[in-house]
Short mmCIF file of C-alpha atoms in Angstrom, two decimals:
data_model
loop_
_atom_site.label_atom_id
_atom_site.label_comp_id
_atom_site.label_asym_id
_atom_site.label_seq_id
_atom_site.Cartn_x
_atom_site.Cartn_y
_atom_site.Cartn_z
CA MET A 1 1.60 -29.39 -7.78
CA THR A 2 0.33 -28.59 -4.29
CA THR A 3 3.24 -30.47 -2.75
CA ALA A 4 5.75 -28.67 -4.96
CA LEU A 5 4.26 -25.30 -4.02
CA PHE A 6 4.33 -26.22 -0.36
CA VAL A 7 7.98 -27.28 -0.56
CA VAL A 8 9.00 -24.12 -2.40
CA LEU A 9 7.20 -21.86 0.09
CA ALA A 10 8.44 -23.78 3.13
CA VAL A 11 12.06 -23.79 1.93
CA THR A 12 11.84 -20.09 1.04
CA ALA A 13 10.48 -19.27 4.50
CA VAL A 14 13.24 -21.19 6.29
CA VAL A 15 16.16 -20.19 4.04
CA ALA A 16 15.20 -16.51 3.92
CA GLY A 17 14.73 -16.56 7.68
CA ALA A 18 18.19 -18.07 8.16
CA LEU A 19 19.80 -15.63 5.71
CA VAL A 20 18.58 -12.76 7.89
CA PHE A 21 21.48 -13.65 10.20
CA ARG A 22 24.06 -14.07 7.45
CA VAL A 23 23.83 -10.80 5.50
CA ASP A 24 25.79 -7.75 6.59
CA SER A 25 23.22 -5.08 5.79
CA MET A 26 20.26 -4.09 7.91
CA ALA A 27 18.18 -3.36 4.83
CA ARG A 28 18.85 -6.80 3.37
CA ALA A 29 18.18 -8.47 6.73
CA THR A 30 14.83 -6.70 7.04
CA PHE A 31 13.65 -7.54 3.56
CA LEU A 32 14.82 -11.15 3.80
CA LEU A 33 12.66 -11.38 6.89
CA LEU A 34 9.82 -9.92 4.82
CA LEU A 35 10.41 -12.57 2.15
CA SER A 36 10.24 -15.25 4.85
CA PHE A 37 6.94 -13.85 6.13
CA LEU A 38 5.53 -13.64 2.61
CA ALA A 39 6.30 -17.33 2.12
CA VAL A 40 4.47 -18.06 5.38
CA ALA A 41 1.54 -16.01 4.12
CA GLY A 42 1.58 -18.21 1.01
CA LEU A 43 1.38 -21.28 3.23
CA VAL A 44 -1.59 -19.79 5.08
CA LEU A 45 -3.25 -19.11 1.73
CA MET A 46 -2.67 -22.74 0.79
CA THR A 47 -4.78 -23.83 3.76
CA GLY A 48 -7.67 -21.92 2.20
CA LEU A 49 -7.66 -19.04 4.69
CA GLN A 50 -7.71 -16.33 2.06
CA TYR A 51 -8.45 -13.40 4.31
CA LEU A 52 -5.81 -14.27 6.93
CA GLY A 53 -3.17 -14.96 4.29
CA VAL A 54 -3.73 -11.65 2.50
CA VAL A 55 -3.84 -9.75 5.80
CA ILE A 56 -0.46 -11.26 6.74
CA VAL A 57 0.97 -9.90 3.47
CA LEU A 58 -0.56 -6.48 4.13
CA MET A 59 0.63 -6.26 7.73
CA MET A 60 4.09 -7.63 7.11
CA VAL A 61 4.94 -5.29 4.22
CA ILE A 62 4.04 -2.22 6.28
CA GLU A 63 5.65 -3.62 9.41
CA MET A 64 8.92 -4.52 7.74
CA VAL A 65 9.26 -1.13 6.02
CA VAL A 66 8.64 0.63 9.33
CA MET A 67 11.01 -1.79 11.02
CA ALA A 68 13.72 -1.10 8.43
CA VAL A 69 13.57 2.56 9.42
CA PHE A 70 14.07 1.69 13.09
CA MET A 71 16.65 -1.04 12.49
CA ILE A 72 18.79 1.35 10.50
CA MET A 73 18.29 4.10 13.04
CA TYR A 74 19.28 2.14 16.11
CA MET A 75 21.42 -0.81 15.20
CA MET A 76 25.06 -1.31 14.40
CA ASN A 77 26.30 -0.98 10.86
CA PRO A 78 23.59 1.32 9.56
CA ALA A 79 24.69 1.33 5.94
CA GLY A 80 26.95 -1.67 5.59
CA LEU A 81 29.99 0.48 6.32
CA MET A 82 31.33 -1.62 9.17
CA PRO A 83 31.57 -5.36 9.68
CA MET A 84 28.50 -6.54 11.49
CA SER A 85 27.42 -9.71 13.20
CA MET A 86 23.84 -10.53 14.00
CA PHE A 87 24.89 -13.22 16.49
CA HIS A 88 24.67 -12.81 20.23
CA ASN A 89 24.94 -15.49 22.90
CA THR A 90 25.56 -18.11 20.22
CA ARG A 91 25.82 -21.11 22.53
CA GLY A 92 22.60 -20.36 24.42
CA ALA A 93 20.80 -19.58 21.18
CA ALA A 94 21.96 -22.86 19.62
CA VAL A 95 20.67 -24.84 22.61
CA ILE A 96 17.30 -23.05 22.58
CA ALA A 97 16.94 -23.44 18.81
CA ALA A 98 17.84 -27.13 18.84
CA THR A 99 15.50 -27.86 21.76
CA THR A 100 12.63 -26.00 20.11
CA PHE A 101 13.21 -27.75 16.80
CA VAL A 102 13.35 -31.20 18.38
CA ALA A 103 10.23 -30.53 20.45
CA LEU A 104 8.22 -29.20 17.49
CA ALA A 105 9.43 -31.77 14.96
CA GLY A 106 9.02 -34.58 17.49
CA GLY A 107 5.53 -33.38 18.30
CA ALA A 108 4.58 -33.19 14.64
CA LEU A 109 5.84 -36.68 13.95
CA LEU A 110 4.82 -38.48 17.13
CA VAL A 111 1.42 -37.03 17.95
CA ASP A 112 -1.49 -39.19 16.88
CA TRP A 113 -3.28 -36.60 14.75
CA PRO A 114 -7.07 -36.74 15.02
CA VAL A 115 -9.16 -37.31 11.93
CA ARG A 116 -10.99 -34.21 10.81
CA GLY A 117 -14.59 -34.03 11.96
CA GLY A 118 -17.14 -31.90 10.16
CA ALA A 119 -16.59 -29.74 7.12
CA PRO A 120 -15.10 -26.24 6.85
CA ALA A 121 -17.57 -23.37 6.74
CA PRO A 122 -18.60 -22.36 3.19
CA ASP A 123 -17.25 -18.84 3.71
CA LEU A 124 -14.19 -18.99 5.94
CA THR A 125 -13.84 -15.19 6.12
CA MET A 126 -17.43 -14.89 7.35
CA ALA A 127 -16.86 -17.71 9.87
CA LEU A 128 -13.71 -15.99 11.12
CA GLY A 129 -15.51 -12.67 11.50
CA GLN A 130 -18.42 -14.23 13.35
CA SER A 131 -16.06 -16.06 15.66
CA LEU A 132 -14.11 -12.88 16.41
CA MET A 133 -17.25 -10.83 16.92
CA SER A 134 -19.14 -13.31 19.08
CA GLY A 135 -17.29 -16.13 20.84
CA GLN A 136 -13.91 -14.39 20.86
CA MET A 137 -15.29 -10.90 21.44
CA LEU A 138 -13.81 -10.61 24.94
CA THR A 139 -10.38 -11.70 23.71
CA MET A 140 -10.42 -9.22 20.86
CA MET A 141 -11.67 -6.37 23.04
CA THR A 142 -8.99 -7.05 25.65
CA LEU A 143 -6.35 -7.23 22.93
CA GLY A 144 -7.59 -4.09 21.26
CA VAL A 145 -7.73 -2.01 24.44
CA THR A 146 -4.31 -3.30 25.55
CA LEU A 147 -2.71 -2.46 22.22
CA PHE A 148 -4.39 0.92 22.13
CA ALA A 149 -3.25 1.73 25.67
CA THR A 150 0.29 0.70 24.70
CA ILE A 151 0.25 2.97 21.68
CA VAL A 152 -1.08 5.93 23.65
CA GLY A 153 1.40 5.31 26.47
CA THR A 154 4.33 5.03 24.06
CA VAL A 155 3.36 8.22 22.27
CA VAL A 156 2.96 10.09 25.57
CA LEU A 157 6.39 8.90 26.73
CA ALA A 158 8.06 9.57 23.38
CA ALA A 159 6.51 12.93 22.52
CA GLY A 160 8.99 15.71 23.07
CA ARG A 161 6.34 18.40 23.23
CA GLY A 162 2.81 18.28 24.47
CA ARG A 163 -0.12 20.67 24.62
CA TYR A 164 1.37 22.53 27.62
CA ASP A 165 4.42 23.36 25.54
CA ARG A 166 2.20 24.51 22.71
CA LEU A 167 -0.44 26.47 24.63
CA GLY A 168 1.26 27.39 27.92
CA ASP A 169 0.75 26.07 31.48
CA GLU A 170 -2.86 27.28 31.59
CA LEU A 171 -3.58 26.13 28.03
CA ASP A 172 -4.73 29.68 27.33
CA ALA A 173 -2.08 31.03 24.96
CA PRO A 174 -3.75 32.98 22.13
CA GLU A 175 -1.52 31.28 19.59
CA SER A 176 0.13 27.90 19.83
CA ASP A 177 3.91 27.77 19.82
CA ASP A 178 4.79 25.22 17.16
CA ARG A 179 8.00 24.24 15.48
CA ASP A 180 6.28 23.70 12.14
CA ARG A 181 3.70 26.38 11.55
CA GLY A 182 0.74 26.31 9.26
CA GLY A 183 -0.93 23.04 10.18
CA VAL A 184 -4.45 22.30 11.30
CA GLY A 185 -6.07 24.86 13.59
CA ARG A 186 -3.46 27.60 13.15
CA MET B 1 -19.81 -18.33 -7.01
CA SER B 2 -16.99 -17.06 -9.14
CA VAL B 3 -17.44 -14.77 -12.11
CA ALA B 4 -13.79 -14.29 -13.00
CA LEU B 5 -12.81 -13.62 -16.60
CA PRO B 6 -11.07 -16.36 -18.61
CA LEU B 7 -7.37 -16.76 -17.91
CA GLY B 8 -6.34 -15.07 -21.15
CA TRP B 9 -7.41 -11.75 -19.70
CA SER B 10 -4.46 -11.83 -17.31
CA VAL B 11 -2.26 -11.27 -20.39
CA LEU B 12 -4.51 -8.52 -21.67
CA LEU B 13 -4.72 -6.71 -18.32
CA PRO B 14 -1.17 -5.22 -18.45
CA VAL B 15 -1.85 -4.05 -22.01
CA LEU B 16 -5.06 -2.33 -20.94
CA LEU B 17 -3.39 -0.69 -17.95
CA LEU B 18 -0.48 0.50 -20.08
CA ALA B 19 -2.88 1.96 -22.66
CA VAL B 20 -4.77 3.91 -20.01
CA ALA B 21 -1.47 5.00 -18.42
CA TRP B 22 -0.30 6.17 -21.85
CA ALA B 23 -3.43 8.31 -22.18
CA ALA B 24 -2.95 9.69 -18.66
CA VAL B 25 0.69 10.64 -19.34
CA ALA B 26 -0.32 12.37 -22.58
CA ALA B 27 -3.17 14.26 -20.91
CA ASP B 28 -0.86 15.26 -18.09
CA ALA B 29 1.65 16.65 -20.59
CA VAL B 30 -1.08 18.70 -22.27
CA VAL B 31 -2.36 20.13 -18.98
CA ALA B 32 1.18 20.80 -17.77
CA GLY B 33 2.00 22.63 -21.01
CA ARG B 34 -1.09 24.77 -20.72
CA ALA B 35 -0.34 25.58 -17.08
CA ALA B 36 3.20 26.58 -18.00
CA GLY B 37 1.98 28.83 -20.83
CA ARG B 38 3.66 26.71 -23.50
CA PRO B 39 0.81 24.65 -24.97
CA VAL B 40 1.76 21.18 -26.14
CA PRO B 41 -0.14 20.06 -29.27
CA TRP B 42 -2.22 16.89 -28.89
CA THR B 43 -0.19 15.08 -31.53
CA VAL B 44 3.08 15.71 -29.68
CA ALA B 45 1.55 14.76 -26.33
CA ALA B 46 0.08 11.53 -27.70
CA ALA B 47 3.51 10.41 -28.90
CA LEU B 48 5.29 11.62 -25.75
CA PRO B 49 5.05 8.44 -23.62
CA GLY B 50 6.44 6.33 -26.45
CA ARG B 51 9.25 8.77 -27.20
CA GLU B 52 10.20 9.02 -23.55
CA ALA B 53 10.14 5.22 -23.18
CA LEU B 54 12.40 4.78 -26.22
CA ARG B 55 14.75 7.47 -24.94
CA LEU B 56 15.02 5.70 -21.58
CA LEU B 57 15.42 2.29 -23.23
CA VAL B 58 18.52 3.36 -25.14
CA GLY B 59 19.71 5.58 -22.30
CA GLN B 60 22.64 4.81 -20.04
CA ARG B 61 21.86 3.01 -16.80
CA ARG B 62 23.39 4.62 -13.77
CA ARG B 63 25.25 2.84 -11.01
CA ALA B 64 26.24 4.52 -7.80
CA VAL B 65 29.47 3.57 -6.05
CA ALA B 66 28.85 0.82 -3.49
CA GLY B 67 25.11 0.89 -4.06
CA ASP B 68 22.95 -2.10 -3.19
CA GLU B 69 22.07 -3.04 -6.77
CA LEU B 70 20.10 -6.11 -5.72
CA LEU B 71 17.73 -4.21 -3.44
CA ARG B 72 17.39 -1.35 -5.91
CA GLY B 73 16.54 -3.77 -8.72
CA VAL B 74 14.01 -5.60 -6.56
CA GLY B 75 12.42 -2.32 -5.52
CA GLY B 76 12.14 -1.07 -9.10
CA ALA B 77 10.63 -4.32 -10.35
CA VAL B 78 8.18 -4.64 -7.46
CA LEU B 79 6.42 -1.37 -8.29
CA PRO B 80 4.86 -2.35 -11.69
CA ILE B 81 4.23 -5.91 -10.50
CA ALA B 82 2.37 -4.64 -7.43
CA ALA B 83 0.27 -2.37 -9.64
CA LEU B 84 -0.67 -5.27 -11.93
CA LEU B 85 -1.47 -7.61 -9.05
CA ALA B 86 -3.60 -4.92 -7.41
CA ALA B 87 -5.54 -4.51 -10.67
CA VAL B 88 -6.52 -8.19 -10.99
CA VAL B 89 -9.49 -7.67 -8.66
CA VAL B 90 -10.81 -4.63 -10.54
CA PRO B 91 -13.85 -5.69 -12.60
CA LEU B 92 -13.30 -4.83 -16.28
CA GLY B 93 -16.98 -4.52 -16.85
CA LEU B 94 -18.77 -6.69 -14.33
CA ARG B 95 -16.12 -9.41 -14.13
CA PRO B 96 -12.56 -9.09 -12.78
CA VAL B 97 -9.53 -11.15 -13.81
CA ALA B 98 -9.58 -12.76 -10.36
CA ASP B 99 -12.77 -12.70 -8.29
CA LEU B 100 -11.21 -13.09 -4.84
CA GLY B 101 -13.36 -13.46 -1.75
CA ALA B 102 -11.10 -11.00 0.09
CA GLY B 103 -10.57 -8.85 -2.99
CA ILE B 104 -10.55 -5.49 -1.21
CA VAL B 105 -7.91 -6.71 1.25
CA TRP B 106 -5.93 -8.14 -1.66
CA PHE B 107 -5.93 -4.76 -3.42
CA ASN B 108 -4.77 -3.11 -0.21
CA ALA B 109 -2.03 -5.70 0.36
CA MET B 110 -0.65 -5.39 -3.18
CA GLU B 111 -0.72 -1.62 -3.25
CA VAL B 112 1.29 -1.28 0.00
CA PHE B 113 4.17 -3.01 -1.77
CA ALA B 114 4.83 0.49 -3.10
CA TRP B 115 6.11 1.31 0.41
CA ALA B 116 8.78 -1.33 0.13
CA ALA B 117 9.51 -0.52 -3.53
CA VAL B 118 10.11 3.21 -3.12
CA TRP B 119 12.11 2.79 0.04
CA LEU B 120 14.27 0.07 -1.53
CA VAL B 121 14.94 2.15 -4.63
CA GLY B 122 15.84 5.11 -2.43
CA TRP B 123 18.08 3.00 -0.23
CA GLY B 124 19.76 0.93 -2.94
CA ALA B 125 21.20 3.90 -4.81
CA ASN B 126 23.57 4.75 -1.93
CA SER B 127 22.81 8.42 -2.37
CA THR B 128 21.64 10.78 0.35
CA LEU B 129 18.97 12.50 -1.72
CA SER B 130 17.57 9.19 -2.93
CA LEU B 131 17.36 7.93 0.64
CA ILE B 132 15.60 11.10 1.78
CA GLY B 133 13.06 10.48 -0.99
CA GLY B 134 12.52 6.92 0.23
CA TYR B 135 12.00 8.07 3.81
CA ARG B 136 9.62 10.78 2.65
CA PHE B 137 7.41 8.16 1.05
CA VAL B 138 7.30 6.09 4.23
CA ALA B 139 6.44 9.18 6.30
CA GLN B 140 3.70 10.10 3.85
CA GLY B 141 2.52 6.50 3.70
CA LEU B 142 2.00 6.30 7.44
CA ALA B 143 -0.30 9.29 7.10
CA TRP B 144 -2.43 8.21 4.13
CA GLU B 145 -2.66 4.51 4.83
CA LEU B 146 -5.10 4.83 7.74
CA PRO B 147 -7.74 7.00 6.00
CA HIS B 148 -7.23 4.83 2.92
CA MET B 149 -7.96 1.64 4.85
CA PHE B 150 -11.03 3.17 6.48
CA ALA B 151 -12.29 4.24 3.04
CA LEU B 152 -11.87 0.65 1.78
CA ILE B 153 -13.58 -0.73 4.89
CA THR B 154 -16.49 1.68 4.45
CA ALA B 155 -17.15 0.42 0.93
CA ALA B 156 -16.92 -3.17 2.19
CA VAL B 157 -19.33 -2.42 5.04
CA GLY B 158 -21.75 -0.78 2.63
CA ALA B 159 -21.84 -3.94 0.51
CA GLN B 160 -21.37 -6.29 3.50
CA SER B 161 -18.72 -8.13 1.51
CA LEU B 162 -14.99 -7.99 0.82
CA ARG B 163 -15.58 -9.32 -2.70
CA VAL B 164 -15.25 -6.50 -5.23
CA THR B 165 -17.99 -7.89 -7.49
CA ASP B 166 -20.38 -7.89 -4.51
CA VAL B 167 -19.50 -4.24 -3.89
CA VAL B 168 -20.39 -3.47 -7.52
CA ALA B 169 -23.62 -5.47 -7.27
CA ALA B 170 -24.62 -3.52 -4.16
CA GLN B 171 -24.44 -0.27 -6.17
CA GLN B 172 -26.96 -1.25 -8.81
CA ASP B 173 -29.41 1.39 -7.63
CA LEU B 174 -27.26 3.89 -5.79
CA TRP B 175 -23.56 4.64 -6.18
CA PHE B 176 -21.60 4.48 -2.94
CA VAL B 177 -20.13 7.92 -3.62
CA VAL B 178 -23.55 9.32 -2.73
CA ILE B 179 -23.83 7.64 0.66
CA MET B 180 -20.12 7.75 1.58
CA PRO B 181 -18.66 10.92 0.04
CA VAL B 182 -16.01 11.35 2.76
CA ALA B 183 -14.64 7.88 2.10
CA PHE B 184 -14.56 8.62 -1.63
CA VAL B 185 -12.58 11.83 -1.15
CA ALA B 186 -10.16 10.08 1.22
CA PHE B 187 -9.73 7.29 -1.31
CA LEU B 188 -9.11 9.74 -4.14
CA LEU B 189 -6.44 11.51 -2.10
CA SER B 190 -4.76 8.22 -1.29
CA VAL B 191 -4.79 7.23 -4.98
CA ALA B 192 -2.53 10.18 -5.73
CA ALA B 193 -0.56 9.57 -2.54
CA MET B 194 0.16 5.89 -3.13
CA ALA B 195 1.53 6.76 -6.57
CA PHE B 196 3.56 9.58 -4.88
CA TRP B 197 2.19 11.80 -7.55
CA GLY B 198 0.93 15.37 -7.86
CA PRO B 199 0.61 17.09 -4.48
CA PHE B 200 2.14 13.99 -2.90
CA GLY B 201 5.21 14.05 -5.13
CA ALA B 202 7.58 15.04 -2.32
CA PRO B 203 9.47 11.69 -2.46
CA LEU B 204 10.51 12.52 -6.03
CA ASP B 205 10.52 16.28 -5.73
CA ARG B 206 12.92 18.72 -7.34
CA ASP B 207 14.06 20.07 -3.97
CA ILE B 208 15.93 16.79 -3.46
CA ALA B 209 17.02 16.50 -7.09
CA GLY B 210 14.49 13.83 -8.00
CA GLY B 211 14.56 12.05 -4.63
CA ALA B 212 14.08 8.30 -4.70
CA ALA B 213 14.48 8.29 -8.49
CA ALA B 214 17.49 10.64 -8.53
CA GLU B 215 20.00 7.90 -9.36
CA LEU B 216 17.79 5.99 -11.79
CA GLY B 217 18.75 6.10 -15.45
CA GLY B 218 17.91 4.18 -18.59
CA VAL B 219 15.73 1.12 -18.28
CA ASP B 220 15.72 1.28 -14.46
CA ARG B 221 14.02 4.65 -14.65
CA LEU B 222 11.60 3.42 -17.30
CA VAL B 223 10.48 0.49 -15.13
CA PHE B 224 10.14 2.63 -12.01
CA MET B 225 8.21 5.44 -13.70
CA THR B 226 5.98 2.99 -15.58
CA GLY B 227 5.26 1.27 -12.28
CA ARG B 228 4.30 4.58 -10.75
CA TRP B 229 1.82 5.40 -13.54
CA LEU B 230 0.44 1.85 -13.51
CA LEU B 231 -0.14 2.16 -9.78
CA LEU B 232 -1.98 5.44 -10.31
CA VAL B 233 -4.15 3.90 -13.04
CA ALA B 234 -4.85 0.72 -11.06
CA ALA B 235 -5.85 2.68 -7.96
CA ALA B 236 -7.98 5.11 -9.97
CA ALA B 237 -9.66 2.13 -11.66
CA MET B 238 -10.38 0.67 -8.21
CA ALA B 239 -12.34 3.81 -7.28
CA VAL B 240 -14.87 2.82 -9.97
CA PRO B 241 -16.08 -0.50 -8.46
CA LEU B 242 -15.75 0.81 -4.90
CA PHE B 243 -17.61 4.10 -5.18
CA LEU B 244 -18.78 4.84 -8.73
CA GLY B 245 -21.04 1.90 -9.42
CA GLY B 246 -18.57 -0.20 -11.40
CA GLY B 247 -19.92 -1.20 -14.78
CA HIS B 248 -23.49 -0.12 -13.98
CA GLY B 249 -24.95 2.58 -16.18
CA PRO B 250 -27.43 3.14 -18.98
CA TRP B 251 -26.92 2.71 -22.76
CA LEU B 252 -23.27 1.69 -22.79
CA PRO B 253 -21.98 -1.83 -22.09
CA ALA B 254 -20.37 -2.45 -18.69
CA TRP B 255 -16.78 -2.42 -19.92
CA ALA B 256 -17.30 0.96 -21.57
CA TRP B 257 -18.69 2.42 -18.36
CA VAL B 258 -15.69 1.16 -16.39
CA LEU B 259 -13.36 2.73 -18.96
CA VAL B 260 -15.25 6.03 -19.02
CA LYS B 261 -15.39 6.26 -15.24
CA THR B 262 -11.72 5.34 -14.83
CA LEU B 263 -10.73 8.00 -17.35
CA ALA B 264 -12.96 10.49 -15.53
CA VAL B 265 -11.24 9.76 -12.20
CA LEU B 266 -7.84 10.09 -13.86
CA ALA B 267 -8.90 13.33 -15.56
CA ALA B 268 -9.97 14.75 -12.21
CA LEU B 269 -6.63 13.75 -10.68
CA VAL B 270 -4.64 15.23 -13.59
CA ALA B 271 -6.64 18.45 -13.47
CA LEU B 272 -6.18 18.76 -9.71
CA ARG B 273 -2.47 18.04 -9.92
CA HIS B 274 -1.72 21.32 -11.62
CA ARG B 275 -3.85 23.34 -9.23
CA ILE B 276 -2.48 22.05 -5.93
CA PRO B 277 1.15 22.54 -4.92
CA THR B 278 3.24 19.76 -3.41
CA ILE B 279 2.23 19.25 0.22
CA ARG B 280 4.96 18.99 2.83
CA MET B 281 4.99 15.67 4.66
CA GLU B 282 4.53 17.10 8.17
CA ARG B 283 1.55 19.21 7.11
CA TRP B 284 -0.04 16.31 5.30
CA THR B 285 0.58 14.02 8.29
CA GLU B 286 -1.11 16.44 10.64
CA PHE B 287 -4.10 16.96 8.36
CA SER B 288 -4.38 13.25 7.70
CA LEU B 289 -4.25 12.17 11.33
CA VAL B 290 -6.21 15.05 12.87
CA VAL B 291 -8.90 15.56 10.22
CA LEU B 292 -9.03 12.79 7.65
CA THR B 293 -8.72 9.75 9.92
CA PRO B 294 -11.51 10.78 12.35
CA ALA B 295 -13.67 11.83 9.39
CA THR B 296 -13.29 8.45 7.67
CA ILE B 297 -13.95 6.61 10.95
CA ALA B 298 -17.13 8.65 11.40
CA GLN B 299 -18.06 7.84 7.80
CA ALA B 300 -17.59 4.13 8.43
CA LEU B 301 -19.69 4.41 11.60
CA VAL B 302 -22.54 6.16 9.77
CA VAL B 303 -22.57 3.57 6.99
CA THR B 304 -22.49 0.76 9.59
CA LEU B 305 -25.41 2.25 11.52
CA VAL B 306 -27.43 2.71 8.33
CA GLY B 307 -26.64 -0.90 7.37
CA LEU B 308 -27.77 -2.14 10.80
CA GLY B 309 -30.88 0.01 10.62
CA GLU B 310 -31.79 -1.54 7.30
CA GLY B 311 -31.81 -5.03 8.73
CA GLY B 312 -28.22 -5.82 9.71
CA LEU B 313 -26.28 -8.78 8.43
CA SER B 314 -27.99 -10.54 5.59
#
């Protein structure tokens, strides 16, 4: 039963991931990628990491929907109206893919896997949280601040209008000049 | 320690949700009739969901030229399934169908499938107005998801557990709505928003001829609309264990309290629906990001500090 489930999820993850490059619609490509990620989330759940598995589902659904918006906005063949190919640099990509596969598969088969020592924590979610909030605190803080700085920087670069456009060079305009009126503080 | 209900309940759960959704649709019809000045008798309203379902069942399905039928079908089917899967962690009484250790995260993960569902339905119809509806939902979703997540986190922090039954157990003496009212209001708003319903109905609004559902006819429409109501019911039912004490209460058995409280939440939502106009996405986004998100973060902080003050992690 467990083996069958593993095989189904693993095959789904790989096949859906490969199909991403075969379909001729950005929407289908995005949601096939989502299907692939959901299968991976299933595999994570199978290892007993309930919280991480469910969080992968949560993150990936939101991410893929947002990504679909951007994919369709920026990439070729927005609505399946023109022939489209997802392949670029096929020869280089084939070499990289084959090398990676051989290295990973070889590693998995050849490495002398250690025998498990100790038992898993009774509550894996609690153990994960304690690890993140104590031993890995510095990592998480660095990650968090970096991501936050990236978001702020991206928004600053992307925003067409800022507070000086709204409230004048001295920020002292009696009323803000907004495209859409009637929001907060107006 | 698992207190899940026997497996047979997973068959009964959709029936229960449908029954409550039926009642909500009927009540909505009554309130809408009164608001429009053409009162609908109770008897007519009670039969309305069934009549409408039969009408859609025998109705013609609609296919747009060169639409992506596969994606549209997937999107339509995902909506009711997501609602049912989200509801498995809601205790029907004191025991849920599935007592997951990360139950709150599970609820969140299932309910965001609505994002994918509405967008796919909007996209698959190959119609401009449908697609606008789909995009509207995503825009709205980006705004309500953050306060919604902070509201969920606040309840989890209050109980110091992600398990929904633990959250209920923590409210034996005091309902969380008393100590985290901001989170409750944010959650209530996001209940209506995730079902793109009432003031958050812009994705399906009349100004875009029905939006994401514009090209849905027959059984496709039935499945999509049922999914939307199921999602509303499931999310409203989740407010009960998170903020309203779950099955705790005097005199009545636990399951009756859950039912009464769920119906009360739905009644409040239905009553509010006809008093608040549809909110434009950009206004809602601004309010959500400028007011609601900081307010829910502050709420989570207060609850965390109180929890730490009372002795920290147990």
